[in-house]
CSV table of C-alpha atoms in Angstrom, one decimal:
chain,number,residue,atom,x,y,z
L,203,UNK,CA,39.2,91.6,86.1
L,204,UNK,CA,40.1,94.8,84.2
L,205,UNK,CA,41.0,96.6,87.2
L,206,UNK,CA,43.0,94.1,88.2
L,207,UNK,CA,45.3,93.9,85.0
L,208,UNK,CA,45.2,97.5,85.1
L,209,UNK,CA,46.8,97.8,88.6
L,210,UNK,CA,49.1,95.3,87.0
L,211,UNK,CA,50.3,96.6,84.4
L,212,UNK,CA,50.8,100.1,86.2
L,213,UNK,CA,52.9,98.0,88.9
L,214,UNK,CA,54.8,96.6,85.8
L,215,UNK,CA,55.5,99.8,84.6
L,216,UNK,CA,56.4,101.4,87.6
L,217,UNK,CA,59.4,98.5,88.0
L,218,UNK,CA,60.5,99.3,84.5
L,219,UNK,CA,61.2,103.1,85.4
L,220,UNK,CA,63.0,102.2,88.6
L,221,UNK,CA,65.1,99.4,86.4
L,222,UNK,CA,67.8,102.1,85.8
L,223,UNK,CA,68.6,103.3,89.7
L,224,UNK,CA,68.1,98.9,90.5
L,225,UNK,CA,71.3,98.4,87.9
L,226,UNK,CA,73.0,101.4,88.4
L,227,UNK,CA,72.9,102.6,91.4
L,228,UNK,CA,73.9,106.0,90.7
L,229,UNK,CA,72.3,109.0,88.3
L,230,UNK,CA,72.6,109.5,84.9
L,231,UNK,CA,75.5,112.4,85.4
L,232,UNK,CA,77.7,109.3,87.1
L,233,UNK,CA,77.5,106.5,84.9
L,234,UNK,CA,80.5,104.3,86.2
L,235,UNK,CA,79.0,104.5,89.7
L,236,UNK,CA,78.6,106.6,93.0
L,237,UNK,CA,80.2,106.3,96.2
L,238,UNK,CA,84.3,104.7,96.1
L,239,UNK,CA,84.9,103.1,93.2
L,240,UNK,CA,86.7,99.6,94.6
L,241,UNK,CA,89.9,99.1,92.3
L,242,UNK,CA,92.5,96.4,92.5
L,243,UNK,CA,96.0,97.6,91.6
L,244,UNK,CA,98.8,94.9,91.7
L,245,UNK,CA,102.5,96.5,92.2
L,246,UNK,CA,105.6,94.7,91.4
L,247,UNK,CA,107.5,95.1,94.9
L,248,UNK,CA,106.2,98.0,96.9
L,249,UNK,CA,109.1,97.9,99.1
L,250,UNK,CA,111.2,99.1,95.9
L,251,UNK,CA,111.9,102.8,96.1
L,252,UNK,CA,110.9,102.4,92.4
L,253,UNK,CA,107.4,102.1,92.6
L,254,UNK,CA,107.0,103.9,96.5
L,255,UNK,CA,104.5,105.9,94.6
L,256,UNK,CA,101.8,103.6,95.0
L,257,UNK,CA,102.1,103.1,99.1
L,258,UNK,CA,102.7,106.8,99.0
L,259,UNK,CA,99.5,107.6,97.4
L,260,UNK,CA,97.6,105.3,99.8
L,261,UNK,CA,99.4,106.9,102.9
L,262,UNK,CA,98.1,110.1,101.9
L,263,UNK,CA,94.7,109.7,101.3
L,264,UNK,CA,94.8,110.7,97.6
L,265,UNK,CA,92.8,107.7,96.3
L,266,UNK,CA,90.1,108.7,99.2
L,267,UNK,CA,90.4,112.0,98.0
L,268,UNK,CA,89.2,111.2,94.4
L,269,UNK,CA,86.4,108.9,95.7
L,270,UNK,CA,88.3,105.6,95.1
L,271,UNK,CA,88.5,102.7,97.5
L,272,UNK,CA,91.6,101.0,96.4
L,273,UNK,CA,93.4,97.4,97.6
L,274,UNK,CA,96.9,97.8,96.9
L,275,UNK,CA,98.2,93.8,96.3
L,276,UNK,CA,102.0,93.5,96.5
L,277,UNK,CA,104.0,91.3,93.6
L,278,UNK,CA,107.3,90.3,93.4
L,279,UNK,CA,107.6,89.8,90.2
L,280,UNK,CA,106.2,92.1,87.4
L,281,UNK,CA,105.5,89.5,85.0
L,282,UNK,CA,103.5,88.1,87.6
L,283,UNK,CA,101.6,91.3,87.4
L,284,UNK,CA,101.0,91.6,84.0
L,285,UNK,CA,99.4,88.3,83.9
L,286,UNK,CA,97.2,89.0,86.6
L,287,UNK,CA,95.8,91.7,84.9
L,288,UNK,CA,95.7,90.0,81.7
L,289,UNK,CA,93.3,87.3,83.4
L,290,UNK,CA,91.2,90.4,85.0
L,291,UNK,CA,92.3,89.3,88.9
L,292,UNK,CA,93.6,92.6,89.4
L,293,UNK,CA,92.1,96.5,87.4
L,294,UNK,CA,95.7,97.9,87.1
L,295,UNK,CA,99.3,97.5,87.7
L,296,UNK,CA,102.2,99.7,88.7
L,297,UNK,CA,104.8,98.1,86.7
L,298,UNK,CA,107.2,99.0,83.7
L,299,UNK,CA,106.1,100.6,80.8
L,300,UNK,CA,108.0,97.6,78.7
L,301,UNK,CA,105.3,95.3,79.2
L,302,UNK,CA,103.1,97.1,77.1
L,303,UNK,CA,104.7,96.8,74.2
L,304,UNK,CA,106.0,92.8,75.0
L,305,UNK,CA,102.3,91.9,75.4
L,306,UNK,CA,101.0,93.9,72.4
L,307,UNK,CA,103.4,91.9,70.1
L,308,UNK,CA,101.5,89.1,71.7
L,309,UNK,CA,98.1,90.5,71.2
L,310,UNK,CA,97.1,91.8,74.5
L,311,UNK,CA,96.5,95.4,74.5
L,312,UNK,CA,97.4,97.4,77.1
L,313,UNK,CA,98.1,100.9,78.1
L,314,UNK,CA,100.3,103.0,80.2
L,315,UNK,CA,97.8,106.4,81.4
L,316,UNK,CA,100.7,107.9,83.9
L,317,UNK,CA,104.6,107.9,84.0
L,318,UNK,CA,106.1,107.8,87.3
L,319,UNK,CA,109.2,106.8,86.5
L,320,UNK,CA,111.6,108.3,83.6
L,321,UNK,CA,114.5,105.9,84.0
L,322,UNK,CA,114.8,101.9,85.0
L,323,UNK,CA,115.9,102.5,88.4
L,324,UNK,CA,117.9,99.7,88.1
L,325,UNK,CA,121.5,99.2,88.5
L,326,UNK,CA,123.5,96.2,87.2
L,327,UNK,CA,125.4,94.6,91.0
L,328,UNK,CA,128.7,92.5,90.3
L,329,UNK,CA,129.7,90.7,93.2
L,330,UNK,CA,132.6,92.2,95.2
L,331,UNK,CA,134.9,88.3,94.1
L,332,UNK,CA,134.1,89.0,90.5
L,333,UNK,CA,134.7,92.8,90.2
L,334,UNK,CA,138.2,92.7,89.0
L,335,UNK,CA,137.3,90.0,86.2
L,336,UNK,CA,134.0,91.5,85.6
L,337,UNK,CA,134.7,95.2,84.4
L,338,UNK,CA,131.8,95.3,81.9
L,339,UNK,CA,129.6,94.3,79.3
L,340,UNK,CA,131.3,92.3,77.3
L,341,UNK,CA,132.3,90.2,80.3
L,342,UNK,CA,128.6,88.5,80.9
L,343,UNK,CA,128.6,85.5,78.5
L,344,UNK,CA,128.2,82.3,80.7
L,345,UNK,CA,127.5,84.7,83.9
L,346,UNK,CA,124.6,83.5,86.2
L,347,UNK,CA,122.6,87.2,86.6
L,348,UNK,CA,120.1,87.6,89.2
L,349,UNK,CA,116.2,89.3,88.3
L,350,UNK,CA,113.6,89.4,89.7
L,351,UNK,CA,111.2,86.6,87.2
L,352,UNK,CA,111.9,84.9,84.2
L,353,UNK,CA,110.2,87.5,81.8
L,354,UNK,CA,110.4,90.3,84.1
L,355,UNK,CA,111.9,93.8,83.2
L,356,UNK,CA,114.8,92.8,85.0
L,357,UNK,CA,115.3,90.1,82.8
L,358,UNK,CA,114.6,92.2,80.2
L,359,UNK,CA,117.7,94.6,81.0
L,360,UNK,CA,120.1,92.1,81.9
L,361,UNK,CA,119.2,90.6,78.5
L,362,UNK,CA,119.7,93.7,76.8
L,363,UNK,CA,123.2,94.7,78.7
L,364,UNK,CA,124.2,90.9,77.3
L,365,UNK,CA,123.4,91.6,74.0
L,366,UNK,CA,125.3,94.7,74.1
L,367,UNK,CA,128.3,93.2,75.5
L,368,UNK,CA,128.7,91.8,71.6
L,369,UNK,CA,126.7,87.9,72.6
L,370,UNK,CA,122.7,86.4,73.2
L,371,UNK,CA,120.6,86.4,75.7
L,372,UNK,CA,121.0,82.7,75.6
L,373,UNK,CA,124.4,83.8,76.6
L,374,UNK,CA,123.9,84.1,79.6
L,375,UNK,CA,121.7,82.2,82.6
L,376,UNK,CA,119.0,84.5,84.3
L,377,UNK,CA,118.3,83.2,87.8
L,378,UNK,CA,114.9,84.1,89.0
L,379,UNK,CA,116.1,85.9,92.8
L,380,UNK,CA,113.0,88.4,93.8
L,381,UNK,CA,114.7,91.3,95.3
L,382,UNK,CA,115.8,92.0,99.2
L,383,UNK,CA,116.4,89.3,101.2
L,384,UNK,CA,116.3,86.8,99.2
L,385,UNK,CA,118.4,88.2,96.3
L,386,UNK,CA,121.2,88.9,99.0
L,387,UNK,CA,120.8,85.6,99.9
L,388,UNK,CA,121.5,84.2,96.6
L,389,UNK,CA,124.5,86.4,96.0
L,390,UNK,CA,125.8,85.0,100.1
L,391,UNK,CA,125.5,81.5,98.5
L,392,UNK,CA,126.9,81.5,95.2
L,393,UNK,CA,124.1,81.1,93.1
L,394,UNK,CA,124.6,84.3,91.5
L,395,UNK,CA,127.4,86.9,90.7
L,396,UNK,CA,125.7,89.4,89.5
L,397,UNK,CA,122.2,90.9,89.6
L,398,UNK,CA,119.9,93.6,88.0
L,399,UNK,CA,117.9,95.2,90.3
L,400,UNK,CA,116.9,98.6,92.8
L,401,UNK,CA,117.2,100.6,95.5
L,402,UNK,CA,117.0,99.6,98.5
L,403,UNK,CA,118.4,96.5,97.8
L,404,UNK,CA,121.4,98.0,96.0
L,405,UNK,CA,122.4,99.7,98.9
L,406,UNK,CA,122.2,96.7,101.0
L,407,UNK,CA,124.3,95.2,99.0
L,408,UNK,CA,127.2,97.7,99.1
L,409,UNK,CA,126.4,98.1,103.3
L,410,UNK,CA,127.1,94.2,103.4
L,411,UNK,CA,130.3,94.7,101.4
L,412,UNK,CA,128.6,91.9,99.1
L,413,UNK,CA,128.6,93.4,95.5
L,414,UNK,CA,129.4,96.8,93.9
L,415,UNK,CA,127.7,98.8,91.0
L,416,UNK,CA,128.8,97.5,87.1
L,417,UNK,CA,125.6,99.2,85.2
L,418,UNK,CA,123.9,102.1,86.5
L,419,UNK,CA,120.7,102.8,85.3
L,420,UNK,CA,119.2,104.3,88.1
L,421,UNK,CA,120.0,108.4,86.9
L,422,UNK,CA,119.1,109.9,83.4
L,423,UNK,CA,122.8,110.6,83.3
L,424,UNK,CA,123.4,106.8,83.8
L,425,UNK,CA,120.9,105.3,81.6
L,426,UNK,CA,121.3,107.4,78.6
L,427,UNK,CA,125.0,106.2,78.9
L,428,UNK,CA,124.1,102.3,79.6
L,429,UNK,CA,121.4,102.5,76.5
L,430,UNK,CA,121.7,105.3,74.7
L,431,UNK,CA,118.2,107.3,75.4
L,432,UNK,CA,115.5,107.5,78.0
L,433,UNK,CA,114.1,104.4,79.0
L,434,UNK,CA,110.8,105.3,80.9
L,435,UNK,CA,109.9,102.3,83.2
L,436,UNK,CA,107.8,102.6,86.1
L,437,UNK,CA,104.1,103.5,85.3
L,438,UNK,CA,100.2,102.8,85.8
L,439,UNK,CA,98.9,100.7,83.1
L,440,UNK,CA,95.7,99.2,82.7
L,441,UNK,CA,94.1,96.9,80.2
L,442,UNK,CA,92.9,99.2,77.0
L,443,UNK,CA,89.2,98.2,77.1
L,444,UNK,CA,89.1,98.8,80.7
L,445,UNK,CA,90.3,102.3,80.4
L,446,UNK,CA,87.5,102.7,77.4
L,447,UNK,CA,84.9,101.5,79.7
L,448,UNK,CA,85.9,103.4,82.6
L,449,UNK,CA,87.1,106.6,81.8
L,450,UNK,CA,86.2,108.6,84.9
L,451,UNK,CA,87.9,106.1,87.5
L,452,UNK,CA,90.8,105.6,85.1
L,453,UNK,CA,90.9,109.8,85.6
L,454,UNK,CA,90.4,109.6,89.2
L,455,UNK,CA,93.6,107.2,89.6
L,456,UNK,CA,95.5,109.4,87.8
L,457,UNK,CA,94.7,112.6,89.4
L,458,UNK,CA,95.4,110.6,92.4
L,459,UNK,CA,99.2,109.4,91.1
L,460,UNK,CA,99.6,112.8,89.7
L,461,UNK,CA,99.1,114.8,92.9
L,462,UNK,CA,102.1,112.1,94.5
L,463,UNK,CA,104.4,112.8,91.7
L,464,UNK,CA,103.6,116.9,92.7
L,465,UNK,CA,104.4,115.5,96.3
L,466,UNK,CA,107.7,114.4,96.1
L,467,UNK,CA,108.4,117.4,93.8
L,468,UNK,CA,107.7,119.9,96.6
L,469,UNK,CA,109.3,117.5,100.0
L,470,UNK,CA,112.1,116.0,101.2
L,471,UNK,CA,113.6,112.9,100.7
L,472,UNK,CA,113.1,111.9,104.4
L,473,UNK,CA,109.5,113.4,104.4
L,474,UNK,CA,108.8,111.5,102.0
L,475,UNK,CA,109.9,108.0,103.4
L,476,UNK,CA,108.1,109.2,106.7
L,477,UNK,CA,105.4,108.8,105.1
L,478,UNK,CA,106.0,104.9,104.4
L,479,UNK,CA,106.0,102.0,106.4
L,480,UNK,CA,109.0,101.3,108.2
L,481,UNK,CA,109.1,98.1,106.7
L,482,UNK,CA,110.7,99.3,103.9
L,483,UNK,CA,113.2,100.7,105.3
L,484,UNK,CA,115.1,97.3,105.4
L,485,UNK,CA,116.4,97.9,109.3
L,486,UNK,CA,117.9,101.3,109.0
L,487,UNK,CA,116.4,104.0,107.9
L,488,UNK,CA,119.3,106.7,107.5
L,489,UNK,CA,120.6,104.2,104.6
L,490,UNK,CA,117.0,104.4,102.8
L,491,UNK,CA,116.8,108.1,102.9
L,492,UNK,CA,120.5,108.3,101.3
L,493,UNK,CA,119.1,105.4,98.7
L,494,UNK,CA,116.0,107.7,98.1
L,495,UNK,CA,117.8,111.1,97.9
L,496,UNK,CA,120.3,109.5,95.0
L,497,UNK,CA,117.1,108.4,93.4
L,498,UNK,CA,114.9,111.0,93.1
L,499,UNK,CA,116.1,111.8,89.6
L,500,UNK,CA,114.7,109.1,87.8
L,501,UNK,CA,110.7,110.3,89.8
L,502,UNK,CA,108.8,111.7,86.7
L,503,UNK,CA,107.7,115.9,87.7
L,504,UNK,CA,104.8,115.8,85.4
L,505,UNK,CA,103.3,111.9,84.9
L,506,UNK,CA,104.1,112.6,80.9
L,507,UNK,CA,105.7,110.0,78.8
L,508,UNK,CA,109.0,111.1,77.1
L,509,UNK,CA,108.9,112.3,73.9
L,510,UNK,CA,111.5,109.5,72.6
L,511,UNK,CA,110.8,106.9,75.5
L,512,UNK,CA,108.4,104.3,73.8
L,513,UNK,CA,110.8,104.6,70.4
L,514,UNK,CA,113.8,103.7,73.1
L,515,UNK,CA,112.1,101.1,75.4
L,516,UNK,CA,110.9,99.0,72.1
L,517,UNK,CA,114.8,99.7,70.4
L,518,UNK,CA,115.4,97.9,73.6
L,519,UNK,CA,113.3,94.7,73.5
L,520,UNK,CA,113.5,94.3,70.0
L,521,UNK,CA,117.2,93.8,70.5
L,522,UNK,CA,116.7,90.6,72.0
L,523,UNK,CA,113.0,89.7,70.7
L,524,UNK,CA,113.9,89.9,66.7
L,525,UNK,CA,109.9,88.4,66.8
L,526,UNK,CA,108.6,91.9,68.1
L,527,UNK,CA,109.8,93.6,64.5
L,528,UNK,CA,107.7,91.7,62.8
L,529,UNK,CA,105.0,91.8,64.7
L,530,UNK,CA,103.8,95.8,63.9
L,531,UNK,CA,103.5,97.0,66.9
L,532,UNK,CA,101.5,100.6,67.2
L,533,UNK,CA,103.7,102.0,70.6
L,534,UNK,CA,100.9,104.8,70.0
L,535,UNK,CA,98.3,102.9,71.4
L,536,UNK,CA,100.6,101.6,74.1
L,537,UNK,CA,100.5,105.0,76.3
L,538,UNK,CA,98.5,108.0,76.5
L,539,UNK,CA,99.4,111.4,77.6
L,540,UNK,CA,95.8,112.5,78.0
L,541,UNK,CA,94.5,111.9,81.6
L,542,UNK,CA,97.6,113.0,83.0
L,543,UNK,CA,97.1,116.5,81.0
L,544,UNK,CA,94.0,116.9,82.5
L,545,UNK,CA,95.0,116.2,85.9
L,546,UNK,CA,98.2,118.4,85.3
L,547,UNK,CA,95.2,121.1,83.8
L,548,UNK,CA,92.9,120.6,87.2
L,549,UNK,CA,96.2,121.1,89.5
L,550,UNK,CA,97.1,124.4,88.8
């Protein structure tokens, strides 16, 4: 009987020791994991010139690169987005920065780790039977604007460019459109005159002799004019506990982002949209390169946030959210500057 308790117990034991590689899987030097790390990242539109840093990354193999084996899931909307990463469906989003700051008033922390945008990208579209009434700002009380989603960063702008114009942003009526087709649709049928939204979809407009620019905020140049500083929009943000608990992969996406950002930096405008689907060229490609050559401006060179863009972006909000003053938001904890150093560090 004691030899049989005794083989027992040394079994026992012997499962306790391996307990660590059963949960793991992986050695003590890796503790988020060996092999690809799977990682969910939700963009809002990857057909918008935008966010094209996300397809581009996938198209050349830099998440594969830094060991990750990620699902890009395409979004309309990027208050859709948010919320899917608030409810954990998704680990990350490629989105605008603003939502950071929106959702902290609200309690839900999260965190931009990588800029990739330094300006909205967006331009303000008046429809071509309105542009001699509609010169400007102060012309959008009662308008019907176009965006994206009903909380979006669209909506967010076109709220903001309202309020600027001297009214409310219940001044106004924001029509949820998407973008592409079906925003060009809208503008066909009179449900909208105007619209806040991106490239390639501003140039379709103009091609189809449909609507012309009113607000542009798609250069530096443009949007320090149209708000008065740099509005950083399109970035990487994930929730704040995830990037806590996962450091490494939250370093591995970035040194993946940042090489793209190096990418475009050192290519073409038409290398670069060989490099994407044709898809998103909308049905000519000459006009996408044009869109993406006038855009390349607002692509940031080094993934860093501006010094003064969180200060701007919440000016911004708060314009039309007199809540988010009083609700002490810390705009420290919603970016950080310090995996894209590193990755900036490694790539020199």
């Amino acid at each position: 009987m004691r030899k049989i308790l005794t083989k027992r117990l040394a079994a026992v034991l012997t499962l306790i020791g391996m307990l660590p590689l059963l949960t793991t899987g992986c050695s003590s030097s890796d503790p988020e994991g060996s092999g690809p790390h799977e990682i969910k990242i939700m963009v809002g539109g990857m057909e918008k010139i935008i966010y094209l840093p996300a397809k581009l990354t996938e198209n050349l193999g830099y998440f594969k690169q830094e060991g990750l084996d990620v699902e890009l899931i395409n979004q309309g909307s990027g208050q859709s987005a948010e919320e899917a990463l608030v409810a954990g469906q998704v680990d990350a989003v490629v989105g605008f920065y603003d939502h950071t700051i929106d959702l902290q008033s609200k309690g839900k922390y999260l965190k931009s780790v990588i800029q990739l945008g330094i300006t909205p990208g967006e331009t303000l579209m008046v429809d071509n039977k309105d542009k001699d009434r509609i010169k400007g700002v102060r012309d959008l009380k009662g308008k019907k604007i176009g965006v994206t989603g009903l909380g979006a960063s669209t909506n967010f702008l076109a709220n903001y460019l309202v309020v600027k114009g001297g009214y409310t942003s219940k001044d106004y009526i924001p029509v949820p459109v998407g973008a592409g087709n079906t925003l060009i649709a809208s503008m066909q049928q009179g449900r909208i005159g105007l619209a806040v939204t991106t490239e390639p979809t501003v140039s379709l407009l103009q091609a189809k002799h449909l609507a012309v620019p009113l607000v542009d905020m798609s250069t530096p140049g443009g949007t320090r004019q149209a708000i008065g500083g740099d509005y950083p929009a399109a970035c990487l943000y994930l929730r704040s506990d995830y990037i806590k608990s996962h450091p490494e992969t939250v370093q591995k996406l970035v040194n993946a982002f940042s090489k793209t950002l190096n990418y475009m930096q050192t290519h073409k405008p038409e290398e670069i949209a060989n490099r994407l689907p044709k898809a998103y060229y909308a049905g000519d490609k000459q006009m996408y390169v044009s869109a993406l050559s006038r855009s390349m401006s607002m692509f940031s060179p080094d993934g860093k946030m501006p010094e003064d863009g969180p200060a701007k972006v919440y000016e911004v909000l708060s314009a039309f959210k007199p809540k988010l003053k009083q609700a002490h938001v810390k705009l420290e904890e919603t970016y950080t500057n310090e995996f894209v150093e590193k990755a900036n560090q490694a790539g020199q």
